Coordinates of N, CA and C in Angstrom, one line a residue:
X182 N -0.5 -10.8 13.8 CA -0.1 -9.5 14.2 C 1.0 -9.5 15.2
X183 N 0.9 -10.3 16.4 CA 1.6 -10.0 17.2 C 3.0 -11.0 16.6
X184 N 3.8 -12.0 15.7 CA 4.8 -11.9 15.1 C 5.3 -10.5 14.4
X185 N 4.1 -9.9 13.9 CA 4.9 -9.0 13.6 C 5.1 -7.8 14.1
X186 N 4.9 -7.7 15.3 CA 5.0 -6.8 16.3 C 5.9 -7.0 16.6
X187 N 6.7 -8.5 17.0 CA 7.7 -8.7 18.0 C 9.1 -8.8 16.8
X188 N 8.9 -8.6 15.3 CA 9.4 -8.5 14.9 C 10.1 -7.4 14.4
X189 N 9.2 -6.3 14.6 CA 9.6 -4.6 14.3 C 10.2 -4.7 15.5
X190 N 9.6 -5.0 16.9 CA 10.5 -4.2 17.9 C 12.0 -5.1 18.3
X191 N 11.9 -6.1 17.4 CA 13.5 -6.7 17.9 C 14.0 -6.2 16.7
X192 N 13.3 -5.6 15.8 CA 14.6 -5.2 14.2 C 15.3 -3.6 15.0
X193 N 14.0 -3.1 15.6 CA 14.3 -1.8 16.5 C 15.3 -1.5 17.4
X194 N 15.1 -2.6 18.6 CA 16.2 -3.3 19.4 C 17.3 -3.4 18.9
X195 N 17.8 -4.3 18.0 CA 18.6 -4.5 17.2 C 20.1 -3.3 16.9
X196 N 18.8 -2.4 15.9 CA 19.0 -0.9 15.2 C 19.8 -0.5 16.5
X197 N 18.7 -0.1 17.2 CA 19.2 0.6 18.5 C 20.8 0.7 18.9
X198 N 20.8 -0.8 19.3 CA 22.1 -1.6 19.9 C 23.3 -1.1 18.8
X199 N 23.3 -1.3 17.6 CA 24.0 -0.8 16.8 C 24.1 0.3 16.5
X200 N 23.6 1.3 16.5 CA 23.6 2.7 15.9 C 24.7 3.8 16.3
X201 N 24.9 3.2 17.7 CA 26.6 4.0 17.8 C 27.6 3.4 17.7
X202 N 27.4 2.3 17.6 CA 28.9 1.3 16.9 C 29.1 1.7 15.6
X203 N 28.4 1.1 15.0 CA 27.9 0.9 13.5 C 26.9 0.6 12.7
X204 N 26.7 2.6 12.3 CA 25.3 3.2 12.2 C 24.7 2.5 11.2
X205 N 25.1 2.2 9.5 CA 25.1 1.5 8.4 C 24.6 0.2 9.1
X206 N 25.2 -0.7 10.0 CA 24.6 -2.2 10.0 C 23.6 -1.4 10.8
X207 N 22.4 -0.6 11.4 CA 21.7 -0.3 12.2 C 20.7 -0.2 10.5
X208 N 20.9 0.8 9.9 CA 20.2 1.0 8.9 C 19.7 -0.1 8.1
X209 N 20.8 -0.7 8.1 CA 20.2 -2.5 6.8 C 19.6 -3.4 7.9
X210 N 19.8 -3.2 9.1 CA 19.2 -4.2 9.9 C 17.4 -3.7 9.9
X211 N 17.3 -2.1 9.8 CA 15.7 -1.9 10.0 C 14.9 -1.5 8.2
X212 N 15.9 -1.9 7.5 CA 15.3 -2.3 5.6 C 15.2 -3.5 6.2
X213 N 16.0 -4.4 6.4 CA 15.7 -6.2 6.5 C 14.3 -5.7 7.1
X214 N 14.2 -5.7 8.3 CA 13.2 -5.8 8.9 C 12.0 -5.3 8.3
X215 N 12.1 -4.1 7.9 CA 11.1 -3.7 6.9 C 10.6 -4.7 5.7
X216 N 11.5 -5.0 5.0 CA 11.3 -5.8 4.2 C 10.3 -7.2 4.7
X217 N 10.9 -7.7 5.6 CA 10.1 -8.9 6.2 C 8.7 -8.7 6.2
X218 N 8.4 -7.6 6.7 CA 7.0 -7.1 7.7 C 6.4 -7.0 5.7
X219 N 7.0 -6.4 5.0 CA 6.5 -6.2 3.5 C 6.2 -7.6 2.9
X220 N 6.6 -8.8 3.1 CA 6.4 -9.9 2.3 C 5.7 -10.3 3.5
X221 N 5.0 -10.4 4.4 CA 4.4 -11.1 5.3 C 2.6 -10.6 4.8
X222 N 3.3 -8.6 3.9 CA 1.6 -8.0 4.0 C 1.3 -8.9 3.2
X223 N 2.5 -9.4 1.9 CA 1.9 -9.5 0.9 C 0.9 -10.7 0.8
X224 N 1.4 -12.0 1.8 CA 0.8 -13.0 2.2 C -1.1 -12.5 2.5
X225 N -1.3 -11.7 3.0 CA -2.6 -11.0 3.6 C -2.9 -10.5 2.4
X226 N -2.1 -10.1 1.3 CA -2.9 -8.9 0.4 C -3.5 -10.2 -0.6
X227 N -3.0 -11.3 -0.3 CA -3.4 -12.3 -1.2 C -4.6 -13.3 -1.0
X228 N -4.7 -13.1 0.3 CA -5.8 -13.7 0.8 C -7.2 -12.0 0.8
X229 N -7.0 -11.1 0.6 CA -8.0 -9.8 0.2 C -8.4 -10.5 -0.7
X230 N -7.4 -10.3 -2.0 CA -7.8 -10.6 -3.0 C -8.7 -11.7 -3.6
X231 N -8.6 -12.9 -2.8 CA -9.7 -14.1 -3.0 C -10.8 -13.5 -2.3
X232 N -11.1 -12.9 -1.3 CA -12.2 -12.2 -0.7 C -12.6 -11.3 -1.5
X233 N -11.9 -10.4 -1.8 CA -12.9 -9.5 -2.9 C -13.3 -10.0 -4.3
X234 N -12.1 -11.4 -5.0 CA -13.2 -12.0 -6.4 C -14.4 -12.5 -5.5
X235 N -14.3 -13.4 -4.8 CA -15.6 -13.7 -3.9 C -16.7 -12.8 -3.8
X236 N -16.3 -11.6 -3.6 CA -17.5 -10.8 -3.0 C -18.1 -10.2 -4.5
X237 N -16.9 -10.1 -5.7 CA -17.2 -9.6 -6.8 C -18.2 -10.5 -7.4
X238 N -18.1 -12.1 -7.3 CA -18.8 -13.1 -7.7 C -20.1 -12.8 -7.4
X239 N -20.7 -12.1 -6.3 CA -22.0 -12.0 -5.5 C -22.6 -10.9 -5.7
X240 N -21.7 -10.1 -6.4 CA -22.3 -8.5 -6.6 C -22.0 -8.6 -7.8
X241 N -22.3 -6.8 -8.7 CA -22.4 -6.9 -10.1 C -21.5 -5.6 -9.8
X242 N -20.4 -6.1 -9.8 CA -19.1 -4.7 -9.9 C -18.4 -5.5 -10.8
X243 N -18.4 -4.7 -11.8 CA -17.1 -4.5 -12.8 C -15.6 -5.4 -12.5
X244 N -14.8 -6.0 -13.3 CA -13.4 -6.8 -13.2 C -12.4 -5.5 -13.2
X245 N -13.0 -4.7 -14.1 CA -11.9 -3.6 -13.8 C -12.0 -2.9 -12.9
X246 N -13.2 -2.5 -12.0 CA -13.0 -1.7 -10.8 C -12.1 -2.2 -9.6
X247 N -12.1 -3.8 -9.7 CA -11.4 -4.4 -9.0 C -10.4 -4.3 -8.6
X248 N -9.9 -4.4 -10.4 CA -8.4 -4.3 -10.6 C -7.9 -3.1 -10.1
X249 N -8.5 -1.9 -10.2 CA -8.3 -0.5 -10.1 C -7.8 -0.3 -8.9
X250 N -8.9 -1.0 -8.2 CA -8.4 -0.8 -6.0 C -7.6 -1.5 -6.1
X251 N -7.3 -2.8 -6.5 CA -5.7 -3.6 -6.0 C -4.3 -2.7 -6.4
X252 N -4.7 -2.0 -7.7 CA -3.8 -1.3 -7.8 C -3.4 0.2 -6.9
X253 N -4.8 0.8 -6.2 CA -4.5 1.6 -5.8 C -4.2 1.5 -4.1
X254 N -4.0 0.3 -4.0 CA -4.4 -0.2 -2.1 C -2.1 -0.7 -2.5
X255 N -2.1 -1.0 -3.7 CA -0.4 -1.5 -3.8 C 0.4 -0.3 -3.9
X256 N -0.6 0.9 -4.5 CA 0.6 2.1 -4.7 C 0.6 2.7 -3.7
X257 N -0.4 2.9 -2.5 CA -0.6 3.0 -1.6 C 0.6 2.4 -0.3
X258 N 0.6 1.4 0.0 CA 1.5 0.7 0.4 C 2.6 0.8 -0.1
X259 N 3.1 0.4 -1.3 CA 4.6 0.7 -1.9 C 4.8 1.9 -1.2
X260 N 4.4 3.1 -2.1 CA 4.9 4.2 -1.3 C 5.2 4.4 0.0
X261 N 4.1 4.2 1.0 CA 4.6 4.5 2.2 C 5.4 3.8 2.7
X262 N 5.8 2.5 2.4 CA 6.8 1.6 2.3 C 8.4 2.2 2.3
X263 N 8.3 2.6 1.1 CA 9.5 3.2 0.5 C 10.2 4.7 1.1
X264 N 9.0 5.5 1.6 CA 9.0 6.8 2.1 C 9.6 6.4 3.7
X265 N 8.6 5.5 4.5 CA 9.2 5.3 5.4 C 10.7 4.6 5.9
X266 N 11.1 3.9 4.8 CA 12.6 3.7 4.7 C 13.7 4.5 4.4
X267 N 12.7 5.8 3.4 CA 13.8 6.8 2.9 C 14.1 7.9 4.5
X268 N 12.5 7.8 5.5 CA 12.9 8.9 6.5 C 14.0 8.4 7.2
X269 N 13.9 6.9 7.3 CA 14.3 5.8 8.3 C 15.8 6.6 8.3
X270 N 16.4 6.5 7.1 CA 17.5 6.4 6.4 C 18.4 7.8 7.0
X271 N 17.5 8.9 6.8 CA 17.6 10.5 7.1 C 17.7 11.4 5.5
X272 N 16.8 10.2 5.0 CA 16.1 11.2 3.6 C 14.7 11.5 3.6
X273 N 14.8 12.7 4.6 CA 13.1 13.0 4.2 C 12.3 13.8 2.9
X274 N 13.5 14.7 2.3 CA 13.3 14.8 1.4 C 12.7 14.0 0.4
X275 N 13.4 12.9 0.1 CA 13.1 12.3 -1.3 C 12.0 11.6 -0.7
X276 N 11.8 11.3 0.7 CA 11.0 10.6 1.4 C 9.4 11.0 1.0
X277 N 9.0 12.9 1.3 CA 8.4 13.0 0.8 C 7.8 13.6 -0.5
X278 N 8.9 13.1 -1.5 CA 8.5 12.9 -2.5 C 8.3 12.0 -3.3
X279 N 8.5 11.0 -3.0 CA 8.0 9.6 -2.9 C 6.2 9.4 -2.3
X280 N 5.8 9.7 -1.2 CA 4.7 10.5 -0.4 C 3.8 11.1 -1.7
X281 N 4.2 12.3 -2.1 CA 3.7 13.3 -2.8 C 3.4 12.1 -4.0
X282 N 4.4 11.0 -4.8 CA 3.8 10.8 -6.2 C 3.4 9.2 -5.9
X283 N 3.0 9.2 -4.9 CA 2.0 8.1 -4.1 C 0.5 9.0 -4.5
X284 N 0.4 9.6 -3.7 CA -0.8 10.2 -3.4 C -1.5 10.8 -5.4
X285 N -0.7 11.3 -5.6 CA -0.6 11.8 -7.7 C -1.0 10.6 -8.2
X286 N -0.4 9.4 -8.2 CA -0.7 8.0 -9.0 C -1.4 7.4 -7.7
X287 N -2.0 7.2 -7.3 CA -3.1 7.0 -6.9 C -4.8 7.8 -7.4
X288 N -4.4 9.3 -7.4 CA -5.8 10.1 -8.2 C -6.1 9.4 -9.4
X289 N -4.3 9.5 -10.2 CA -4.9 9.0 -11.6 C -5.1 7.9 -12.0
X290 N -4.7 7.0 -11.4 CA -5.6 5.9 -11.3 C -6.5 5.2 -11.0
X291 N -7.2 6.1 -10.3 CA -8.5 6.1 -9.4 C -9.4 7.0 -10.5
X292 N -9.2 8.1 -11.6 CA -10.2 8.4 -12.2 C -10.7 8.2 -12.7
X293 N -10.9 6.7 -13.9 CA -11.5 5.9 -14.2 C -13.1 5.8 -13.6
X294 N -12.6 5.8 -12.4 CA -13.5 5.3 -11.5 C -14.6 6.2 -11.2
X295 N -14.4 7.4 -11.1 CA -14.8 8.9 -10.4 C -15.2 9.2 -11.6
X296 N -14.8 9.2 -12.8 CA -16.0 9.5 -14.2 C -16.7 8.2 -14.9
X297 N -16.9 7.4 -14.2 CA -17.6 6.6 -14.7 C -18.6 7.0 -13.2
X298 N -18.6 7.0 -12.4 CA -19.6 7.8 -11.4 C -20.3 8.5 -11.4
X299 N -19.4 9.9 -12.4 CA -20.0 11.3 -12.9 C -21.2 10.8 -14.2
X300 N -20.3 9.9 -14.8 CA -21.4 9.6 -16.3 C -22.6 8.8 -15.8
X301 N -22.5 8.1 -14.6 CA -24.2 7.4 -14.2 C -24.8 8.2 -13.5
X302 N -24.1 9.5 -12.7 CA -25.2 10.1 -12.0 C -25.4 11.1 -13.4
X303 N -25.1 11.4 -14.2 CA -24.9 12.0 -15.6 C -26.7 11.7 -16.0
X304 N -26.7 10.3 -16.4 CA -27.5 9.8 -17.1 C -28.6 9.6 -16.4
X305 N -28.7 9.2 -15.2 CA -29.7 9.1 -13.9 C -30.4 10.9 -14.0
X306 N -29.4 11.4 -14.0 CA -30.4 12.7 -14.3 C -31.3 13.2 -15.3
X307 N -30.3 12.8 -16.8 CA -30.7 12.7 -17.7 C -32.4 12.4 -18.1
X308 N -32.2 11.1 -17.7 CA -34.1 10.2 -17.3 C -35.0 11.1 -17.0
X309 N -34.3 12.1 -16.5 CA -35.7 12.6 -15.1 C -36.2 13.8 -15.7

């Protein structure tokens, strides 16, 4: 954590130093940096992933529910990834609408999930 601390705040630094010279190299200097800090998650998102087959191996959860959260923890991330570089930018507009169809494809990909929930507490009642 703390590389990547000292790496946002020198891409910051950086930005800074440049931004009344020359705003454009201020702006690609804090995407680089963004970008960095994005392939360093992905290193971490990879090591989740062995932890959650692991934990999947020990418990009796589904291979697709799995998949479902990896997908919804990446759309999750992408987006605010993307949103945060569009405000970066001075697009907050599209920023948050980027935001907005994070949060949309995240529901619907998550309802899978939420009616196969409805259908066991469905049937659990059913019994009774």
């Amino acid at each position: 954590m703390i590389k990547i601390a000292v790496l946002g705040i020198t891409g910051i630094l950086l930005a800074l130093f440049l931004k009344d010279n020359r705003p454009v190299f201020a702006v690609l200097i804090s995407m680089a940096s963004c970008m960095l800090i994005f392939f360093c998650a992905v290193e971490k998102l990879r090591y989740l992933s062995e932890s959650l087959q692991q934990l999947q191996s020990y418990t009796n959860i589904k291979d697709a529910y799995v998949k479902i959260l990896f997908k919804m923890i990446g759309i999750t991330y992408v987006a605010d990834f993307a949103a945060g570089i569009c405000k970066d930018a001075g697009y907050g507009a599209i920023s948050s609408q980027i935001e907005f169809f994070g949060k949309i494809s995240v529901l619907a990909t998550g309802t899978p999930v939420l009616l196969a929930l409805f259908e066991t507490i469905r049937s659990c009642l059913a019994r009774w």
